[in-house]
Coordinates of N, CA and C in Angstrom, one line a residue:
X267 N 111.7 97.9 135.4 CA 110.3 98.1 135.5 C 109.8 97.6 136.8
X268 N 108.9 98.3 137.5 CA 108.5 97.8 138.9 C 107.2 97.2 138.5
X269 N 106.6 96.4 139.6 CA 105.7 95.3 139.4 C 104.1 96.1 139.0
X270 N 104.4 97.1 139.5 CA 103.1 98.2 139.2 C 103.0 98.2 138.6
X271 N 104.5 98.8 137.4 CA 104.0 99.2 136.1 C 103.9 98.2 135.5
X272 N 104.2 96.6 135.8 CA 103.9 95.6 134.6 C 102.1 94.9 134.6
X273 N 101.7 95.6 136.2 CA 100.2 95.4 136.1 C 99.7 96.0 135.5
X274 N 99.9 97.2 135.3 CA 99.1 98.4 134.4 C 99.1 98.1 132.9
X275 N 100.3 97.6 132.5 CA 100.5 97.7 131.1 C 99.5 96.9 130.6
X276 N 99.1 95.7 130.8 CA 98.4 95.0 129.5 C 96.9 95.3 130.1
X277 N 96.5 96.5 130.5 CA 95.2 97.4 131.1 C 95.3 98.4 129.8
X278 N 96.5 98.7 129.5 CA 96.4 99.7 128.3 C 96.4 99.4 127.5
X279 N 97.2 98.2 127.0 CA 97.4 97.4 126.0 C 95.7 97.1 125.7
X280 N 94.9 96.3 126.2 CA 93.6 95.9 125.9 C 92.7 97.1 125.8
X281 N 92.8 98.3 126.4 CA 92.1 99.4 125.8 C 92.5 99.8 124.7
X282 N 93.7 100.0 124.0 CA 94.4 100.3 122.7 C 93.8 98.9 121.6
X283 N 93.3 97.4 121.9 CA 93.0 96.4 121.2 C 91.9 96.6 121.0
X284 N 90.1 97.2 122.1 CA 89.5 97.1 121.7 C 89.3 98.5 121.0
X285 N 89.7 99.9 121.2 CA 89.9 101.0 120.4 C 89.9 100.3 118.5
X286 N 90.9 99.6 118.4 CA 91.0 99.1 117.3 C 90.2 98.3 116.5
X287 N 89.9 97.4 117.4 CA 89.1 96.2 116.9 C 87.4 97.4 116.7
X288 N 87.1 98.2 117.6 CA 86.1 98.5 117.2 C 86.3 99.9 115.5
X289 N 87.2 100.4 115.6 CA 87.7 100.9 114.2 C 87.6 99.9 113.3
X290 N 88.0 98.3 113.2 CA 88.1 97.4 112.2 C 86.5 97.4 111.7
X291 N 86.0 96.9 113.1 CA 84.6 96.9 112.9 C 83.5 98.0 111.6
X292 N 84.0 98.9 112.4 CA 83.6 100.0 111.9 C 83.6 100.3 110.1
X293 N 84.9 100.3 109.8 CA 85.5 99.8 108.7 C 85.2 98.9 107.5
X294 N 85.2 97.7 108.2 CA 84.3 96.5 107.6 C 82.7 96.9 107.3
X295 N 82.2 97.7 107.9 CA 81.2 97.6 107.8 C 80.8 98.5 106.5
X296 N 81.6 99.7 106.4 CA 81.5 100.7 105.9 C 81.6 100.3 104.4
X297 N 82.6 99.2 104.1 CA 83.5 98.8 102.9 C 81.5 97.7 102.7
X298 N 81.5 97.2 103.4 CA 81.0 95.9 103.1 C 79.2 96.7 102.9
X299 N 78.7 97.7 103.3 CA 77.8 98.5 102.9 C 77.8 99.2 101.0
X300 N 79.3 99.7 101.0 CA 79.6 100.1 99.3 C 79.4 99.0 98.5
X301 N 80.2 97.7 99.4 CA 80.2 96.5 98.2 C 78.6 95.8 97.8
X302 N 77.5 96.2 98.8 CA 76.1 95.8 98.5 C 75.8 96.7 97.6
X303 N 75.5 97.8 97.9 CA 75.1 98.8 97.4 C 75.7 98.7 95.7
X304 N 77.0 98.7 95.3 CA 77.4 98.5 94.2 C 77.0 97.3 93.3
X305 N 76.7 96.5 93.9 CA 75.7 94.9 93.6 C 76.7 93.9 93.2
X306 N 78.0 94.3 93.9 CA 79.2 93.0 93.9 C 78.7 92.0 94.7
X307 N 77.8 91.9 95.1 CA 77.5 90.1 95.7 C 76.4 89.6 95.0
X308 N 75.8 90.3 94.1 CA 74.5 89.7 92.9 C 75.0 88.4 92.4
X309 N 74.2 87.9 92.6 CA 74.6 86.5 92.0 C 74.4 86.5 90.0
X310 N 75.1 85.9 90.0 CA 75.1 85.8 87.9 C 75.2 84.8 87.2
X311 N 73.8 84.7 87.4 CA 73.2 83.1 86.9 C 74.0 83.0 85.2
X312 N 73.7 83.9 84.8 CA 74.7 83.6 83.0 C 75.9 83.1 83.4
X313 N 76.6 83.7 84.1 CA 78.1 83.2 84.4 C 77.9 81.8 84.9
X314 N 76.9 81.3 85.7 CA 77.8 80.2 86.1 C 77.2 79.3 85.3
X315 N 75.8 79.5 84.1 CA 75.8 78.7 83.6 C 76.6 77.8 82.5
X316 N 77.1 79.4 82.1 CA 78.5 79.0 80.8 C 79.6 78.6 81.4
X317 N 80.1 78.3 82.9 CA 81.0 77.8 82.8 C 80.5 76.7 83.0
X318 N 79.5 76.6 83.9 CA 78.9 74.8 84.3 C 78.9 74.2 82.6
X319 N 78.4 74.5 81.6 CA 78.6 73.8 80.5 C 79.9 74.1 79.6
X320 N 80.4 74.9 79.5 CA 82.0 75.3 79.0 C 82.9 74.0 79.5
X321 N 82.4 73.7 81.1 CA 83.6 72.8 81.8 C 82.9 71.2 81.3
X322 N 81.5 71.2 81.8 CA 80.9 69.9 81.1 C 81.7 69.3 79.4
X323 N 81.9 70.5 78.8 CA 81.8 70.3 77.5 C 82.9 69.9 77.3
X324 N 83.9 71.1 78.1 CA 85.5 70.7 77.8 C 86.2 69.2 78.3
X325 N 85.3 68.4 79.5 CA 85.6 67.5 80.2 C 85.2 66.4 79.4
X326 N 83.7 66.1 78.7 CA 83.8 66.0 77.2 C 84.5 65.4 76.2
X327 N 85.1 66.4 76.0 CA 86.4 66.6 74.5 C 87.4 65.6 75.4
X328 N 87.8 66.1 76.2 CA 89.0 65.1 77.0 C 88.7 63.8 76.9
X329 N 87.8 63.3 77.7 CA 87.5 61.9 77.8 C 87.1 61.3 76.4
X330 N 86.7 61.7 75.4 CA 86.5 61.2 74.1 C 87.6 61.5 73.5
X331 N 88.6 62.0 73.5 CA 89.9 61.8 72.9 C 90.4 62.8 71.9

């Protein structure tokens, strides 16, 4: 390989990274737009009250024997 071509190369290399990185971007966003929309990040106050007291209770039972 001559010294040219080892200047060139990580010129293409870094075009081919941000090509990508902005596809990831792209991607993520796409996924992470379905996952609102679907209402996978709603929070679910029932859920965490039964375990907050499921675990109170069960920790409970242990320490009393």
């Amino acid at each position: 390989m001559s010294a040219s071509s080892e200047a060139q190369q990580p010129l293409a290399l870094t075009g081919r990274v941000r090509s990508a990185a902005r596809s990831t971007a792209r991607d993520y966003s796409v996924l992470a737009k379905i996952v609102r929309e679907s209402g996978l990040l709603r929070r679910r106050y029932g859920y965490y009250w039964t375990r907050l007291v499921l675990t109170v209770a069960a920790f409970g039972a242990v320490w009393a024997g």
